[in-house]
Coordinates of C-alpha atoms and ligand atoms in Angstrom, one line a residue:
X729 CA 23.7 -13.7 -29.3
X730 CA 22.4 -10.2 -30.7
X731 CA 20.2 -8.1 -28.1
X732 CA 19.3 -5.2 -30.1
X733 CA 15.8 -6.8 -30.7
X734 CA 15.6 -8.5 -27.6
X735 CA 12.5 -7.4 -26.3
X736 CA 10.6 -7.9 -29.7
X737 CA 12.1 -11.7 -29.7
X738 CA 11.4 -12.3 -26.1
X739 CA 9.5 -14.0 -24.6
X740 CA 8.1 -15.9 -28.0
X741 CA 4.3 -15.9 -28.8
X742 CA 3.9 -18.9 -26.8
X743 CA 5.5 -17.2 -23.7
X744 CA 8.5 -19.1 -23.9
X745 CA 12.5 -17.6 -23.2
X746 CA 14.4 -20.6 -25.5
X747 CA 13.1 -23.3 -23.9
X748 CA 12.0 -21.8 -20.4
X749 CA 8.6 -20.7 -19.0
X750 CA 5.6 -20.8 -21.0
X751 CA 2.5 -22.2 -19.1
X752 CA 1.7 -25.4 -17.2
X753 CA -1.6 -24.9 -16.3
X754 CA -5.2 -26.9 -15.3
X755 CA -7.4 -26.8 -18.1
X756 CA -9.9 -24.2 -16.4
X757 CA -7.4 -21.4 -16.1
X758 CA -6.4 -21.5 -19.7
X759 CA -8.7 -19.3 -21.0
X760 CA -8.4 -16.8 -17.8
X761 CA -4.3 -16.3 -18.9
X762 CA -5.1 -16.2 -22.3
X763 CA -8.1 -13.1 -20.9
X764 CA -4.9 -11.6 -19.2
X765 CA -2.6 -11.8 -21.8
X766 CA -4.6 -10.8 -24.4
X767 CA -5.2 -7.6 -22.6
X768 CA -1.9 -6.7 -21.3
X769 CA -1.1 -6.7 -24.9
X770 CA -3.9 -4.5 -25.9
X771 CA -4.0 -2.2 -22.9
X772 CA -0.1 -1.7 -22.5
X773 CA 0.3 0.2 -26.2
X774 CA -2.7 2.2 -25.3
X775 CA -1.6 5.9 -24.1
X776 CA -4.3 6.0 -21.8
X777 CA -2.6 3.3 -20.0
X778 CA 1.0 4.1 -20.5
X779 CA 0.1 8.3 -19.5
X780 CA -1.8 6.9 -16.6
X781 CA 1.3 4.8 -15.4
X782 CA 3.8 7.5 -15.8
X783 CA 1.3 9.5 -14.0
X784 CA 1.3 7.2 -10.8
X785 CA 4.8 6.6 -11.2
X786 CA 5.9 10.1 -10.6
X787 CA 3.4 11.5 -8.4
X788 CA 2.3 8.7 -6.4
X789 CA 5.6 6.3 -6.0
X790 CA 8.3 9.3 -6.2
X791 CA 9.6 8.1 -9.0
X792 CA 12.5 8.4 -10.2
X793 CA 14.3 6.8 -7.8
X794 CA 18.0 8.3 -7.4
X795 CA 21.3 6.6 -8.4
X796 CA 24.1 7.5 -5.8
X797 CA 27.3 7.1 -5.6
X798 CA 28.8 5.6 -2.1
X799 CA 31.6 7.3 -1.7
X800 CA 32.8 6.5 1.8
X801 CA 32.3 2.9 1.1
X802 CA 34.0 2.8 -2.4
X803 CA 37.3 4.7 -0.9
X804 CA 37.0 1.8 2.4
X805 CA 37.7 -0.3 -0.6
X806 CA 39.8 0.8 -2.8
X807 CA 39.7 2.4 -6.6
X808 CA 36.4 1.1 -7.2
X809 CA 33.4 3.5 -7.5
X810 CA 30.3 1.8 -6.2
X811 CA 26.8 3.3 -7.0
X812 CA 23.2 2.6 -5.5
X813 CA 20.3 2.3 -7.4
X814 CA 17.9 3.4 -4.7
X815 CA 14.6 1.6 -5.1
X816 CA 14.6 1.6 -1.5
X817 CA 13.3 5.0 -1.5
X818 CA 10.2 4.2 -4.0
X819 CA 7.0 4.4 -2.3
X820 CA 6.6 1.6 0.3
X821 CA 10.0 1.1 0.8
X822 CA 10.9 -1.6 -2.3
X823 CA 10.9 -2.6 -6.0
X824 CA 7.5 -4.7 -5.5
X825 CA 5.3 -1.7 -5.9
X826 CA 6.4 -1.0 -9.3
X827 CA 5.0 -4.4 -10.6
X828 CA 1.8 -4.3 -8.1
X829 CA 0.9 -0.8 -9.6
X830 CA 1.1 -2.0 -12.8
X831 CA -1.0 -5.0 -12.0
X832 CA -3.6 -3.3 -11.0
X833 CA -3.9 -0.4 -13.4
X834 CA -4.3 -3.7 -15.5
X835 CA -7.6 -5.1 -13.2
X836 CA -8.9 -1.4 -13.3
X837 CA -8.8 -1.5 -16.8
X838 CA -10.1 -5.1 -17.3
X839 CA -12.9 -4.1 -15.3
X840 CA -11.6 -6.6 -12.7
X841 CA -13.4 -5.8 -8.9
X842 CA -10.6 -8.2 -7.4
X843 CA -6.9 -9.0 -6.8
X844 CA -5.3 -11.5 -4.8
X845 CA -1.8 -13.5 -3.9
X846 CA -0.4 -15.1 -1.4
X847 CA 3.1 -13.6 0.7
X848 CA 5.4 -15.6 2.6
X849 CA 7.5 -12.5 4.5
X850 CA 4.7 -10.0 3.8
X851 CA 6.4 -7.7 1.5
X852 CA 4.3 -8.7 -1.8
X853 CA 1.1 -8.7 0.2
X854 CA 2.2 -5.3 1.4
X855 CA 2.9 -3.9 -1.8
X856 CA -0.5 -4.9 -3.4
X857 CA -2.4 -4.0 -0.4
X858 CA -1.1 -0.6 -1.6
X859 CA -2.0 -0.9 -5.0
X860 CA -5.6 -2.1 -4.1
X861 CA -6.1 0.9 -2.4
X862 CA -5.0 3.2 -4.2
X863 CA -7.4 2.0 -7.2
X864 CA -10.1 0.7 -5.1
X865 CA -9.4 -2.4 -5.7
X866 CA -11.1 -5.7 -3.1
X867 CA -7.8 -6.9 -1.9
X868 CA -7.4 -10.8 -0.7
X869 CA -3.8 -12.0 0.8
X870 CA -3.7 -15.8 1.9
X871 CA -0.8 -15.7 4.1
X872 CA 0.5 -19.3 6.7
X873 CA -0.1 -18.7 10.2
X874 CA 3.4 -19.2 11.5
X875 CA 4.1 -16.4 8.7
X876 CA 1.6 -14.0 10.1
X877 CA 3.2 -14.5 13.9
X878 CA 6.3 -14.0 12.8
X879 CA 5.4 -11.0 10.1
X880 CA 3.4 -9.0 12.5
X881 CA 4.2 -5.4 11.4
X882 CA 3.6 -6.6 7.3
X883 CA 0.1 -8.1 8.7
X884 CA -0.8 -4.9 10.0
X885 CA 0.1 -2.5 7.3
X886 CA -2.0 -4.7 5.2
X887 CA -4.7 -4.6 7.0
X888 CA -4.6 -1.0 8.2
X889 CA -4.1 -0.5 4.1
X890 CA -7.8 -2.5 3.8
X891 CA -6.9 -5.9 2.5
X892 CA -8.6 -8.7 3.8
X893 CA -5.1 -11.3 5.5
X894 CA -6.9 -14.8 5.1
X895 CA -4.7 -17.5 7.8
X896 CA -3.7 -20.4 6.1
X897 CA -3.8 -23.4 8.7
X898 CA -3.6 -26.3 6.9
X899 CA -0.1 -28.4 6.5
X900 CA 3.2 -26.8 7.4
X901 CA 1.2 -22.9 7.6
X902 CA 3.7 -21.2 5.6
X903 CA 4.3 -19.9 2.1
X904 CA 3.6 -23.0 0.0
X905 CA 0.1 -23.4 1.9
X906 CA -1.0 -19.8 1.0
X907 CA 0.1 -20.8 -2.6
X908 CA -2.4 -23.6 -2.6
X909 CA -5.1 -21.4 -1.1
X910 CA -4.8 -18.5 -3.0
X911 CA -5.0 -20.5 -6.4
X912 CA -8.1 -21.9 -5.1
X913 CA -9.3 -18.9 -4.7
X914 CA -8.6 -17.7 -8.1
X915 CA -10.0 -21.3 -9.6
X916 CA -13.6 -20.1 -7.6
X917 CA -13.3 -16.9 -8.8
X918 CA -11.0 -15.7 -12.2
X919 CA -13.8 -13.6 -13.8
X920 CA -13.9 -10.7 -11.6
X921 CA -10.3 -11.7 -9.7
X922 CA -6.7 -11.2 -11.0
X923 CA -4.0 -13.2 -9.0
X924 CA -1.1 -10.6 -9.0
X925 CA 2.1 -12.8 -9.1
X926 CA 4.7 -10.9 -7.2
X927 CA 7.4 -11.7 -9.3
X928 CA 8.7 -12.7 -12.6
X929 CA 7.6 -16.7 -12.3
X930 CA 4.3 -18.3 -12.4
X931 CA 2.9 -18.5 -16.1
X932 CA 2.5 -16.7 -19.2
X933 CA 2.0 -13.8 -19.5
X934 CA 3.5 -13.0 -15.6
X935 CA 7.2 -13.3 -16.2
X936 CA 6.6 -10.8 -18.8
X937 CA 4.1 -8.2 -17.2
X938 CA 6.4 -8.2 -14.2
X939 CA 9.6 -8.0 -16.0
X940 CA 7.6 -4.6 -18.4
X941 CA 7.0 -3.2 -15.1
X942 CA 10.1 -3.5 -13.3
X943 CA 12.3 -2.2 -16.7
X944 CA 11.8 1.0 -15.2
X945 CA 14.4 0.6 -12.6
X946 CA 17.3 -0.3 -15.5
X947 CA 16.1 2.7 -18.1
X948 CA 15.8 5.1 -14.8
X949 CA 19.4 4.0 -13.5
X950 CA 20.9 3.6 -17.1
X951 CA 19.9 7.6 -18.3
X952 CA 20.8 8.6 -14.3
X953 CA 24.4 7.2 -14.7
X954 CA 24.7 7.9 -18.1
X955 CA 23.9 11.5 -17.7
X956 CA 25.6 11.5 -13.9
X957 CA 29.4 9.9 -15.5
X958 CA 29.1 10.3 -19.2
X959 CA 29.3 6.7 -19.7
X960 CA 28.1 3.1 -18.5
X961 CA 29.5 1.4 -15.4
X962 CA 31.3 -1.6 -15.8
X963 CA 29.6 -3.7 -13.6
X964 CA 25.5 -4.0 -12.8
X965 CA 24.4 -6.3 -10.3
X966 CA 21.2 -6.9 -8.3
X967 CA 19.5 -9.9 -6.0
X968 CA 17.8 -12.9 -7.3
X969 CA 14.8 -14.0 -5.7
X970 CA 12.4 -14.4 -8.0
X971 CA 14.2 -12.0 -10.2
X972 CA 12.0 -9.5 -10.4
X973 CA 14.0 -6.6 -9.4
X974 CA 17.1 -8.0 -11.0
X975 CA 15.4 -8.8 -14.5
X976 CA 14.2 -4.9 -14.2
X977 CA 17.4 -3.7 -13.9
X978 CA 19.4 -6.2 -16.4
X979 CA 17.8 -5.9 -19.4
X980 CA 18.0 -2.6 -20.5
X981 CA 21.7 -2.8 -20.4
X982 CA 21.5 -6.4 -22.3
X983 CA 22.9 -4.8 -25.5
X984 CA 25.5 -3.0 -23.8
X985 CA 29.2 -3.4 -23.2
X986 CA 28.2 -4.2 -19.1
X987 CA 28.9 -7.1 -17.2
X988 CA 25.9 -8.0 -15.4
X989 CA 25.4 -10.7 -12.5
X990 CA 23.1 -11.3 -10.3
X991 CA 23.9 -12.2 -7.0
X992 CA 21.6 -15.8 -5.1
X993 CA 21.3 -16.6 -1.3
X994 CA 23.8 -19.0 -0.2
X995 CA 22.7 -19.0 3.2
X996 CA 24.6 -20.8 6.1
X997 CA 26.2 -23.1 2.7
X998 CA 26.1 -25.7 -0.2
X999 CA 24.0 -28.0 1.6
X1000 CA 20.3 -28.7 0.2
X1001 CA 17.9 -26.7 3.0
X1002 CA 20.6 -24.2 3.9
X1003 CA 20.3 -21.7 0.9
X1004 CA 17.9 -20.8 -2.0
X1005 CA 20.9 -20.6 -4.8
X1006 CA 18.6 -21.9 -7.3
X1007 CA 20.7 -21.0 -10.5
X1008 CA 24.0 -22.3 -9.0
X1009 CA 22.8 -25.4 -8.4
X1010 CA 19.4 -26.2 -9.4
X1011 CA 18.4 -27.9 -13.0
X1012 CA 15.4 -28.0 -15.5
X1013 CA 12.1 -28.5 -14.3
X1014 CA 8.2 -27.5 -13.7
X1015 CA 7.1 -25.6 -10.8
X1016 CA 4.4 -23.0 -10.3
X1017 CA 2.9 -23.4 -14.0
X1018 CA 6.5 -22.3 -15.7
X1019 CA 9.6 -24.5 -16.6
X1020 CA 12.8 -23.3 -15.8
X1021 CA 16.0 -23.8 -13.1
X1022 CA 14.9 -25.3 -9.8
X1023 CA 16.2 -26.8 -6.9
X1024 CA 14.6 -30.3 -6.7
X1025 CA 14.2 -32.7 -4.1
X1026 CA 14.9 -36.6 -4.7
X1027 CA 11.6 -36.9 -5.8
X1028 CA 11.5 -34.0 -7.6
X1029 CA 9.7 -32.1 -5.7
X1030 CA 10.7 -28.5 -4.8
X1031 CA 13.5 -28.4 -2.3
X1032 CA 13.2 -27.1 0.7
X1033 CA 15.2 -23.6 0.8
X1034 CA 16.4 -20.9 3.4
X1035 CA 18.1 -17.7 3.3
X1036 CA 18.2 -14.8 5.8
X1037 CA 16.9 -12.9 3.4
X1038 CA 13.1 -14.3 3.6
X1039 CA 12.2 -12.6 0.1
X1040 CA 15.1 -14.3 -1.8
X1041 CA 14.1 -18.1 -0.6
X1042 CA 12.5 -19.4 -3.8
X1043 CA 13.4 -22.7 -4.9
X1044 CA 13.8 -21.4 -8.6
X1045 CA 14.2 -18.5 -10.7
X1046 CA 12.1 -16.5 -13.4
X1047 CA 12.4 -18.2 -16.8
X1048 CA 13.9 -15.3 -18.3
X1049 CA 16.9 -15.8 -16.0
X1050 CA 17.4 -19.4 -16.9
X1051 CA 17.5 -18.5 -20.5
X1052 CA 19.7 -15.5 -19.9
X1053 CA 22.5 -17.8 -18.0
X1054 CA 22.4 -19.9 -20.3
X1055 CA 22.9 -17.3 -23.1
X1056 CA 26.1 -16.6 -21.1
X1057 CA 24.9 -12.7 -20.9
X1058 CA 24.6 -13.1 -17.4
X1059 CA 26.7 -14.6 -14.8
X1060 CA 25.6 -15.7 -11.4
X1061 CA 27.2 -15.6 -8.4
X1062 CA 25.9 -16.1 -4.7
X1063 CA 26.8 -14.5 -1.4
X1064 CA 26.1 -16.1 2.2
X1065 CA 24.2 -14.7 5.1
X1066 CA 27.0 -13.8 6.9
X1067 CA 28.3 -11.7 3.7
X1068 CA 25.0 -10.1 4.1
X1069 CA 25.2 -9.1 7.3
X1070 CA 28.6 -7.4 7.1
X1071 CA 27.2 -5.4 3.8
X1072 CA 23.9 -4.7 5.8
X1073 CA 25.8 -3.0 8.8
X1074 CA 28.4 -1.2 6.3
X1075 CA 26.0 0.4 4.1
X1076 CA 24.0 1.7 7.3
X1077 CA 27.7 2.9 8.8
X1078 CA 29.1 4.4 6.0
X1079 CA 26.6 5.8 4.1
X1080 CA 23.6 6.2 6.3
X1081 CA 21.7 3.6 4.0
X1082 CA 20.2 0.5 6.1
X1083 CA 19.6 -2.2 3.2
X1084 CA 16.9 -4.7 2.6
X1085 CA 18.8 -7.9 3.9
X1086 CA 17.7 -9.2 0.2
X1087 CA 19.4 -5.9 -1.4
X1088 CA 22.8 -6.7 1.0
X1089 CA 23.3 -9.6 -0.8
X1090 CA 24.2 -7.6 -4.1
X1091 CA 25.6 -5.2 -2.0
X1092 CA 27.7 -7.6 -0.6
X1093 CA 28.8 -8.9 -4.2
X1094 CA 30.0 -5.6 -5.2
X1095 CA 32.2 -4.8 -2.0
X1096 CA 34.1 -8.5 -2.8
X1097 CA 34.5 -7.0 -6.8
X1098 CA 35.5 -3.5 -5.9
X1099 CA 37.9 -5.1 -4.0
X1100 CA 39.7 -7.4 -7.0
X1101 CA 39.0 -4.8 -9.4
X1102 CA 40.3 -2.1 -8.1
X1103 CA 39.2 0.4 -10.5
X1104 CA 36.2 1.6 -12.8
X1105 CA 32.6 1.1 -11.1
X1106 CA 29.9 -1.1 -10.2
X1107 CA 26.1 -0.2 -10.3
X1108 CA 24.2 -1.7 -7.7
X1109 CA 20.1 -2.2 -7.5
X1110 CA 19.4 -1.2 -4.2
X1111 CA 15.7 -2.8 -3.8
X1112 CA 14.5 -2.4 -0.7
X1113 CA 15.0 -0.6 2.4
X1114 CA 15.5 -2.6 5.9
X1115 CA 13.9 -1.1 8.2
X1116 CA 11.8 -4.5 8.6
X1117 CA 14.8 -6.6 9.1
X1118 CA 15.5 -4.4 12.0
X1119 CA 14.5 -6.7 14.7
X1120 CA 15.7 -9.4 13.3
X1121 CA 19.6 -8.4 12.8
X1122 CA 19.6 -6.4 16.2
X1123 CA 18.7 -9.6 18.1
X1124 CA 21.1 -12.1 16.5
X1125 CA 24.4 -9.6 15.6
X1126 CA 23.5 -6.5 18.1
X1127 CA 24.1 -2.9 16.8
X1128 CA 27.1 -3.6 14.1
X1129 CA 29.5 -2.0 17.4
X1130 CA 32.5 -3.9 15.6
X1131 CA 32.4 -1.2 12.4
X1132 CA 32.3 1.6 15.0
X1133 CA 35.9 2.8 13.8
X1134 CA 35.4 3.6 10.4
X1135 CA 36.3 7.2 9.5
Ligands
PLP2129 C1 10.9 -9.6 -2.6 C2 12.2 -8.9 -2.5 C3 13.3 -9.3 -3.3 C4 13.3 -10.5 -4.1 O1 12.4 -10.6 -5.2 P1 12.9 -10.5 -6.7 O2 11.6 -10.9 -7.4 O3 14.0 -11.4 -6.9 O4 13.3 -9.1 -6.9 C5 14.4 -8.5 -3.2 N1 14.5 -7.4 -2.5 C6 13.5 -7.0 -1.7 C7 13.6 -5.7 -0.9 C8 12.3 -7.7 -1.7 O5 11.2 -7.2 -1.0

């Protein structure tokens, strides 16, 4: 396949990545994506918009983010040079405000009073609580009940940021609850509301807003390395929840002599329930208003899915990713809580870096390839910091005293 159109070719007119995404939708909300769309297609060549975003980007998120190169943990390894994209230090403390901020520059400029979603760990509800404020924005996140007990701190930034946390206590109380709410929501009230999906799934136009948004991160790290080395890495590699972050990174190097792979949750193992490895071994379906990869219960329903990483347990993957697997341009491959873990506690050792349990999981990937490669160098997107998985890892593996000798 040739990707030095890509972008113009992809998605098609009807939203579509070969046969993945496009959008499933009730009749009502039609006309509301087809409001969005037609916008974000309008708005996004305008310079106003594109001046304004740099704007924000630079002085209000930090951007750009640095690339560095991990030095103490490449030469643990081996020959292999392993370098961090650090999206950990963008404003907030992850990828997700790159998307939210465009999102609502987009409702500003739609004359939109309103955005909403729903967030399962918090980080997405976080992220646009952020963005609401920041443009003045009304700011509604529907959030399960057993999510906001265990997501405390999240519930409080958002609040203390302004948004409004609506409980969810119907059914189970988690993630697919607030789903249900929050698309109610937008049903009573798409004229002056956006729903800001927080990654690249959900319908058209969303996989493709959110992937525009998030290319920052690959042209960023590409011209960083580029400039840093003199040439590309050999490897890139991020974490697939959604794919948001991952997609970001990916594509500008998609017509590039770069192996790219992105890394899925295998969890405690292969068993349905105990990871979220939707690529590896999901197949075609609907979900969520898009079609693509899924993991599917007997009656096709979405399977139930768990990872320690709560922002990477989706039960499928952004169209964009189905397509590009099957293109063969990128590969897959997953890595298990425990491989987390070890790459959580070694980044924080030996390099002073304490990852995102989501980012850990690429992390971990590229220790296991340093190690059989042995030479050249692996770019890594680094998209969160961990600083709320803190608790967490402290109460289940202690303080990481078994990498204490490390010099
Ligand atoms: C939400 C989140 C992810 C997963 O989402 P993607 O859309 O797959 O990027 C990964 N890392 C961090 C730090 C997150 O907060």
């Amino acid at each position: 396949m040739d990707f030095s159109k890509y972008l113009k070719e992809y998605p098609d007119k009807d939203g579509k990545f070969g046969s993945y995404g496009g959008a499933y939708l009730p009749e009502e909300l039609v006309p509301a994506m087809k409001e969005i769309e037609q916008a974000y297609l309008t708005i996004c060549h305008s310079s106003q918009f594109i001046n304004e975003l740099r704007r924000i980007r630079k002085e209000f998120q930090g951007r750009p983010t640095p690339v560095y190169h991990c030095e103490r943990l490449s030469r643990m390894i081996g020959n292999c040079q392993i370098y961090l994209k650090r999206e950990d230090l963008n404003h907030s403390g992850a990828h997700k405000l790159n998307h939210c901020m465009g999102e609502g520059l987009l409702a500003k400029f739609m004359g939109k009073k309103r955005i909403i979603a729903e967030t399962g760990a918090g980080q997405h509800g976080v992220a646009l609580a952020t963005a609401a404020a920041f443009f003045g924005l009304e700011c509604t996140i529907y959030m399960g009940e057993v999510d906001i007990a265990k997501q405390a701190p999240n519930v409080a930034r958002m609040r203390v940021l302004g948004a409004n946390v609506v409980p969810v206590s119907r059914g189970l109380k988690t993630l697919k609850e607030a789903v249900d709410a929050a698309f109610e929501d937008y049903l009573a009230n798409y004229k002056e509301t956006i729903y800001c999906i927080g990654s690249v799934v959900g319908p058209h136009p969303f996989p493709m807003m959110v992937r525009d948004f998030q290319m920052v991160v690959g042209v960023e790290a590409r011209e960083q390395f580029q400039e840093m080395m003199g040439f590309l890495p050999d490897v890139v590699t991020a974490c697939v929840g959604g794919g948001s972050n991952s997609i970001g990174m990916f594509v500008p190097f998609l017509n590039d002599p770069v192996e790219i792979v992105g890394v899925e949750p295998l969890g405690r193992g292969k068993k349905m329930g105990d990871h979220a490895a939707s690529m590896t071994y999901g197949s075609e379906g609907v979900m969520h208003g898009f079609n693509s990869i899924m993991l599917k219960d007997e009656k096709g329903e979405p399977a139930p899915v768990y990872s320690i990483a709560s922002g990477l347990d989706y039960p499928s993957v952004g169209p964009e990713h189905a397509f590009l697997h099957d293109s063969g341009r990128v590969k897959y491959e997953v890595a298990t809580d425990e491989e987390a873990v070890d790459a959580f506690f070694k980044l924080s050792r030996y390099e002073g870096i304490i990852p995102a349990l989501e980012s850990s999981h690429a992390v971990a990937y590229a220790m296991r390839r340093a190690k059989e490669m042995n030479t050249g160098s692996i770019l890594v997107n680094l998209s969160g910091r961990g600083d709320k998985d803190l608790d967490y890892v402290i109460e289940k593996y202690g303080y990481g005293e078994k990498y204490k000798d490390f010099k």
